[in-house]
């Protein structure tokens, strides 16, 4: 049965999707069976990040009762399995977030990890995503507004009886104005799992629709994500030689059907 880990933040734009994609990919490259799910109903962006913004069957179709979960799971060309959302407004209106837990539970048998990306804020869709996961990783930047929203996520997790595996501080540049890691840890009363530095390679990979840990695998941010993945596996990262899989770029193929979607 898969560990289902929700990537959540409260504040938008802090690096949730970047983290979800790269952690999922790093775990996959370490030999794990991984499914990446985009749980955002209103602003799904995993497909956009991976270069496949429009797909015929999505999580939205499944949540609207118009498709089976396994028919909305695609294989990214790196070998990572992805359940993306639809960017269509009509599909957004049709999807019923109440069904999220049931759908995600139905997919737990076929993977070691289900990494779930979420939307900003704590609206209905995020609460259903929290309900669907067995644990949460909270993303924050080293700034007070971001940490304040992360604290909200910690409190919601407590009130819903969900385990918080830890906090990831992303986009740390070392600027004097940033909050100190000790202060973040103290404010959130939660351990910091890892720190991802501000790294121009993240934007380079995103612009090319590449997955950073594959395309820029020796960058500082990629290394941080690989160390985090190893930590989730309960061990040290032993270097890039242990990684398997293809670099992968540009399209999904339907896992169970014959369809291949090019960019
Ligand atoms: N370590 C990093 N270094 C530099 N840029 C980064 C880093 N992490 C994320 N970014 C950039 O920050 C922006 C926001 O990242 P991302 O889309 O992952 O955030 P998000 O929390 O998913 O946003 P949203 O709440 O809108 O879904 C992107 O332009 C991304 O490339
Ligand atoms: Mg996002």
Short mmCIF file of C-alpha atoms in Angstrom, two decimals, residues 2-253:
data_model
loop_
_atom_site.label_atom_id
_atom_site.label_comp_id
_atom_site.label_asym_id
_atom_site.label_seq_id
_atom_site.Cartn_x
_atom_site.Cartn_y
_atom_site.Cartn_z
CA UNK A 2 1.33 3.41 -1.00
CA UNK A 3 2.36 6.10 1.44
CA UNK A 4 0.13 9.01 0.40
CA UNK A 5 1.92 12.31 0.97
CA UNK A 6 0.21 15.67 0.43
CA UNK A 7 2.38 18.66 -0.46
CA UNK A 8 0.64 21.70 1.02
CA UNK A 9 1.49 25.30 1.87
CA UNK A 10 -1.34 27.70 2.51
CA UNK A 11 0.37 30.52 0.64
CA UNK A 12 0.51 30.30 -3.14
CA UNK A 13 3.59 30.31 -5.32
CA UNK A 14 6.00 28.94 -2.71
CA UNK A 15 7.14 25.89 -4.68
CA UNK A 16 4.53 23.15 -4.03
CA UNK A 17 4.28 21.90 -7.60
CA UNK A 18 8.05 22.11 -8.13
CA UNK A 19 8.51 20.07 -4.96
CA UNK A 20 5.77 17.53 -5.74
CA UNK A 21 7.16 16.84 -9.22
CA UNK A 22 10.81 16.65 -8.19
CA UNK A 23 10.25 14.58 -5.05
CA UNK A 24 8.05 12.18 -7.01
CA UNK A 25 10.63 11.92 -9.79
CA UNK A 26 13.54 11.51 -7.36
CA UNK A 27 11.71 8.69 -5.54
CA UNK A 28 10.97 7.07 -8.90
CA UNK A 29 14.63 7.31 -9.92
CA UNK A 30 15.51 5.52 -6.68
CA UNK A 31 13.52 2.52 -7.81
CA UNK A 32 10.13 3.26 -6.23
CA UNK A 33 6.76 2.96 -7.95
CA UNK A 34 5.38 6.51 -7.72
CA UNK A 35 2.11 8.16 -8.74
CA UNK A 36 1.98 11.97 -8.83
CA UNK A 37 -1.56 13.34 -8.37
CA UNK A 38 -2.71 16.89 -9.02
CA UNK A 39 -5.49 17.43 -6.47
CA UNK A 40 -6.11 21.05 -7.43
CA UNK A 41 -9.61 21.48 -8.84
CA UNK A 42 -9.41 25.24 -9.45
CA UNK A 43 -5.78 25.72 -10.58
CA UNK A 44 -4.22 22.40 -11.60
CA UNK A 45 -0.69 22.99 -12.81
CA UNK A 46 1.19 19.67 -12.82
CA UNK A 47 0.27 19.04 -16.49
CA UNK A 48 1.37 22.57 -17.39
CA UNK A 49 4.73 22.07 -15.64
CA UNK A 50 5.23 18.75 -17.47
CA UNK A 51 4.41 20.07 -20.94
CA UNK A 52 0.99 18.41 -21.31
CA UNK A 53 -1.55 21.09 -20.36
CA UNK A 54 -4.42 19.49 -22.29
CA UNK A 55 -5.23 15.82 -21.82
CA UNK A 56 -8.34 13.91 -22.88
CA UNK A 57 -9.18 12.28 -19.54
CA UNK A 58 -8.22 13.94 -16.24
CA UNK A 59 -8.72 13.71 -12.47
CA UNK A 60 -11.61 16.13 -13.04
CA UNK A 61 -13.37 13.57 -15.26
CA UNK A 62 -12.90 10.94 -12.57
CA UNK A 63 -14.23 13.26 -9.84
CA UNK A 64 -17.25 14.02 -12.02
CA UNK A 65 -17.96 10.29 -12.34
CA UNK A 66 -17.24 10.40 -16.09
CA UNK A 67 -14.11 8.20 -16.17
CA UNK A 68 -12.38 5.47 -14.19
CA UNK A 69 -9.32 6.48 -12.16
CA UNK A 70 -6.98 4.11 -14.00
CA UNK A 71 -7.96 5.68 -17.34
CA UNK A 72 -6.74 9.09 -16.17
CA UNK A 73 -3.29 7.86 -15.13
CA UNK A 74 -0.58 8.69 -17.67
CA UNK A 75 3.01 7.68 -17.92
CA UNK A 76 5.43 10.60 -18.26
CA UNK A 77 8.25 9.72 -20.62
CA UNK A 78 10.63 9.49 -17.64
CA UNK A 79 8.54 6.57 -16.36
CA UNK A 80 6.77 8.52 -13.61
CA UNK A 81 3.00 7.89 -13.37
CA UNK A 82 0.86 11.04 -13.31
CA UNK A 83 -2.82 11.73 -12.62
CA UNK A 84 -3.20 15.29 -13.93
CA UNK A 85 -6.11 17.73 -13.68
CA UNK A 86 -7.96 19.53 -16.44
CA UNK A 87 -7.55 23.25 -17.09
CA UNK A 88 -11.07 23.46 -18.59
CA UNK A 89 -13.54 25.70 -16.73
CA UNK A 90 -16.37 23.35 -17.56
CA UNK A 91 -14.54 20.36 -16.06
CA UNK A 92 -13.74 22.45 -12.98
CA UNK A 93 -17.48 23.03 -12.45
CA UNK A 94 -18.33 19.35 -12.93
CA UNK A 95 -15.68 17.85 -10.59
CA UNK A 96 -16.86 16.88 -7.10
CA UNK A 97 -13.97 17.06 -4.61
CA UNK A 98 -15.94 14.88 -2.15
CA UNK A 99 -14.86 11.84 -4.18
CA UNK A 100 -11.12 12.55 -3.88
CA UNK A 101 -10.34 10.24 -0.97
CA UNK A 102 -12.19 7.31 -2.52
CA UNK A 103 -10.34 7.73 -5.84
CA UNK A 104 -6.90 8.10 -4.24
CA UNK A 105 -7.55 5.13 -1.93
CA UNK A 106 -8.43 3.03 -4.99
CA UNK A 107 -4.97 3.75 -6.44
CA UNK A 108 -2.92 2.94 -3.33
CA UNK A 109 -2.33 -0.69 -4.14
CA UNK A 110 -0.37 -0.10 -7.32
CA UNK A 111 2.35 2.24 -5.99
CA UNK A 112 4.89 2.66 -3.20
CA UNK A 113 4.22 6.41 -2.99
CA UNK A 114 1.39 8.70 -4.03
CA UNK A 115 2.63 12.29 -4.00
CA UNK A 116 -0.27 14.75 -4.09
CA UNK A 117 0.17 18.35 -5.20
CA UNK A 118 -2.39 20.81 -3.81
CA UNK A 119 -3.79 24.22 -4.45
CA UNK A 120 -3.07 27.38 -2.43
CA UNK A 121 -5.36 28.22 0.51
CA UNK A 122 -7.53 25.99 2.68
CA UNK A 123 -10.73 25.81 0.66
CA UNK A 124 -12.89 22.74 0.18
CA UNK A 125 -10.57 21.16 -2.41
CA UNK A 126 -7.52 21.42 -0.10
CA UNK A 127 -9.46 19.99 2.85
CA UNK A 128 -10.51 17.00 0.74
CA UNK A 129 -6.91 16.59 -0.39
CA UNK A 130 -5.78 16.59 3.28
CA UNK A 131 -8.45 14.00 4.04
CA UNK A 132 -7.15 11.84 1.16
CA UNK A 133 -3.54 11.73 2.39
CA UNK A 134 -2.00 9.78 5.22
CA UNK A 135 0.72 12.36 5.83
CA UNK A 136 1.54 15.96 4.94
CA UNK A 137 4.70 17.82 3.97
CA UNK A 138 4.42 21.56 4.41
CA UNK A 139 6.22 23.92 2.03
CA UNK A 140 7.26 27.40 3.08
CA UNK A 141 9.63 30.11 1.94
CA UNK A 142 11.80 31.69 4.65
CA UNK A 143 9.48 34.70 5.00
CA UNK A 144 6.92 35.56 7.67
CA UNK A 145 3.75 35.58 5.47
CA UNK A 146 4.63 32.17 4.11
CA UNK A 147 5.55 30.70 7.52
CA UNK A 148 2.32 32.13 9.02
CA UNK A 149 0.28 30.24 6.42
CA UNK A 150 2.39 27.13 7.00
CA UNK A 151 1.42 27.38 10.68
CA UNK A 152 -2.23 27.31 9.61
CA UNK A 153 -1.48 24.08 7.73
CA UNK A 154 0.10 22.58 10.86
CA UNK A 155 -2.99 23.49 12.92
CA UNK A 156 -5.39 22.08 10.32
CA UNK A 157 -3.38 18.86 10.18
CA UNK A 158 -3.63 18.60 13.98
CA UNK A 159 -7.37 19.21 13.94
CA UNK A 160 -7.87 16.58 11.21
CA UNK A 161 -5.63 14.02 12.91
CA UNK A 162 -3.09 13.96 10.06
CA UNK A 163 0.62 13.38 10.60
CA UNK A 164 2.96 16.18 9.51
CA UNK A 165 6.12 14.49 8.24
CA UNK A 166 7.96 17.81 8.22
CA UNK A 167 8.53 21.16 6.61
CA UNK A 168 10.53 21.92 3.48
CA UNK A 169 11.92 25.44 3.25
CA UNK A 170 12.23 26.34 -0.43
CA UNK A 171 13.85 29.21 -2.29
CA UNK A 172 16.33 29.98 0.47
CA UNK A 173 18.79 32.50 -0.92
CA UNK A 174 20.73 33.36 2.22
CA UNK A 175 19.58 36.97 2.08
CA UNK A 176 19.83 38.79 5.44
CA UNK A 177 16.12 39.56 5.45
CA UNK A 178 15.18 35.87 5.48
CA UNK A 179 13.89 34.17 8.60
CA UNK A 180 16.35 31.86 10.33
CA UNK A 181 15.70 28.11 10.08
CA UNK A 182 15.69 27.81 13.88
CA UNK A 183 12.99 30.49 14.11
CA UNK A 184 10.89 28.75 11.43
CA UNK A 185 11.20 25.45 13.26
CA UNK A 186 10.29 27.07 16.57
CA UNK A 187 7.30 28.92 15.15
CA UNK A 188 5.91 25.82 13.43
CA UNK A 189 6.91 23.40 16.20
CA UNK A 190 7.67 21.01 13.35
CA UNK A 191 10.99 19.61 12.18
CA UNK A 192 12.54 20.94 8.98
CA UNK A 193 13.01 17.96 6.65
CA UNK A 194 15.12 19.83 4.17
CA UNK A 195 16.06 23.14 2.58
CA UNK A 196 15.93 23.80 -1.17
CA UNK A 197 18.10 26.74 -2.20
CA UNK A 198 17.04 29.47 -4.62
CA UNK A 199 18.47 28.14 -7.88
CA UNK A 200 18.10 29.62 -11.38
CA UNK A 201 18.16 26.05 -12.77
CA UNK A 202 14.64 25.53 -11.34
CA UNK A 203 13.24 28.19 -13.66
CA UNK A 204 15.38 26.95 -16.57
CA UNK A 205 13.96 23.45 -16.18
CA UNK A 206 10.42 24.80 -15.78
CA UNK A 207 10.70 26.92 -18.94
CA UNK A 208 11.81 23.84 -20.89
CA UNK A 209 9.00 21.71 -19.28
CA UNK A 210 11.71 19.45 -17.93
CA UNK A 211 11.88 17.78 -14.54
CA UNK A 212 14.79 19.45 -12.71
CA UNK A 213 16.11 16.33 -10.96
CA UNK A 214 16.44 14.69 -14.38
CA UNK A 215 17.42 17.55 -16.71
CA UNK A 216 19.62 19.49 -14.26
CA UNK A 217 20.43 16.59 -11.99
CA UNK A 218 23.63 18.06 -10.58
CA UNK A 219 22.15 21.46 -9.70
CA UNK A 220 21.97 22.50 -6.04
CA UNK A 221 18.17 22.36 -5.95
CA UNK A 222 18.08 18.91 -7.62
CA UNK A 223 20.54 17.59 -5.06
CA UNK A 224 18.36 18.95 -2.26
CA UNK A 225 15.30 17.17 -3.68
CA UNK A 226 17.23 13.91 -4.04
CA UNK A 227 18.46 14.16 -0.45
CA UNK A 228 14.86 14.72 0.63
CA UNK A 229 13.67 11.68 -1.32
CA UNK A 230 16.38 9.55 0.30
CA UNK A 231 15.32 10.87 3.70
CA UNK A 232 11.73 9.77 3.00
CA UNK A 233 13.17 6.32 2.30
CA UNK A 234 14.96 6.46 5.64
CA UNK A 235 18.49 6.62 4.27
CA UNK A 236 21.27 8.88 2.99
CA UNK A 237 21.50 10.01 -0.64
CA UNK A 238 24.41 8.11 -2.18
CA UNK A 239 24.91 10.13 -5.35
CA UNK A 240 23.53 10.14 -8.87
CA UNK A 241 24.98 6.73 -9.81
CA UNK A 242 22.21 4.97 -7.89
CA UNK A 243 19.51 6.53 -10.05
CA UNK A 244 17.60 4.66 -12.70
CA UNK A 245 15.18 5.64 -15.45
CA UNK A 246 15.15 7.79 -18.51
CA UNK A 247 15.60 11.54 -18.57
CA UNK A 248 12.14 11.90 -20.10
CA UNK A 249 10.66 14.94 -21.73
CA UNK A 250 7.72 16.32 -23.50
CA UNK A 251 4.80 13.98 -23.53
CA UNK A 252 2.60 11.58 -21.66
CA UNK A 253 1.46 8.26 -22.96
#
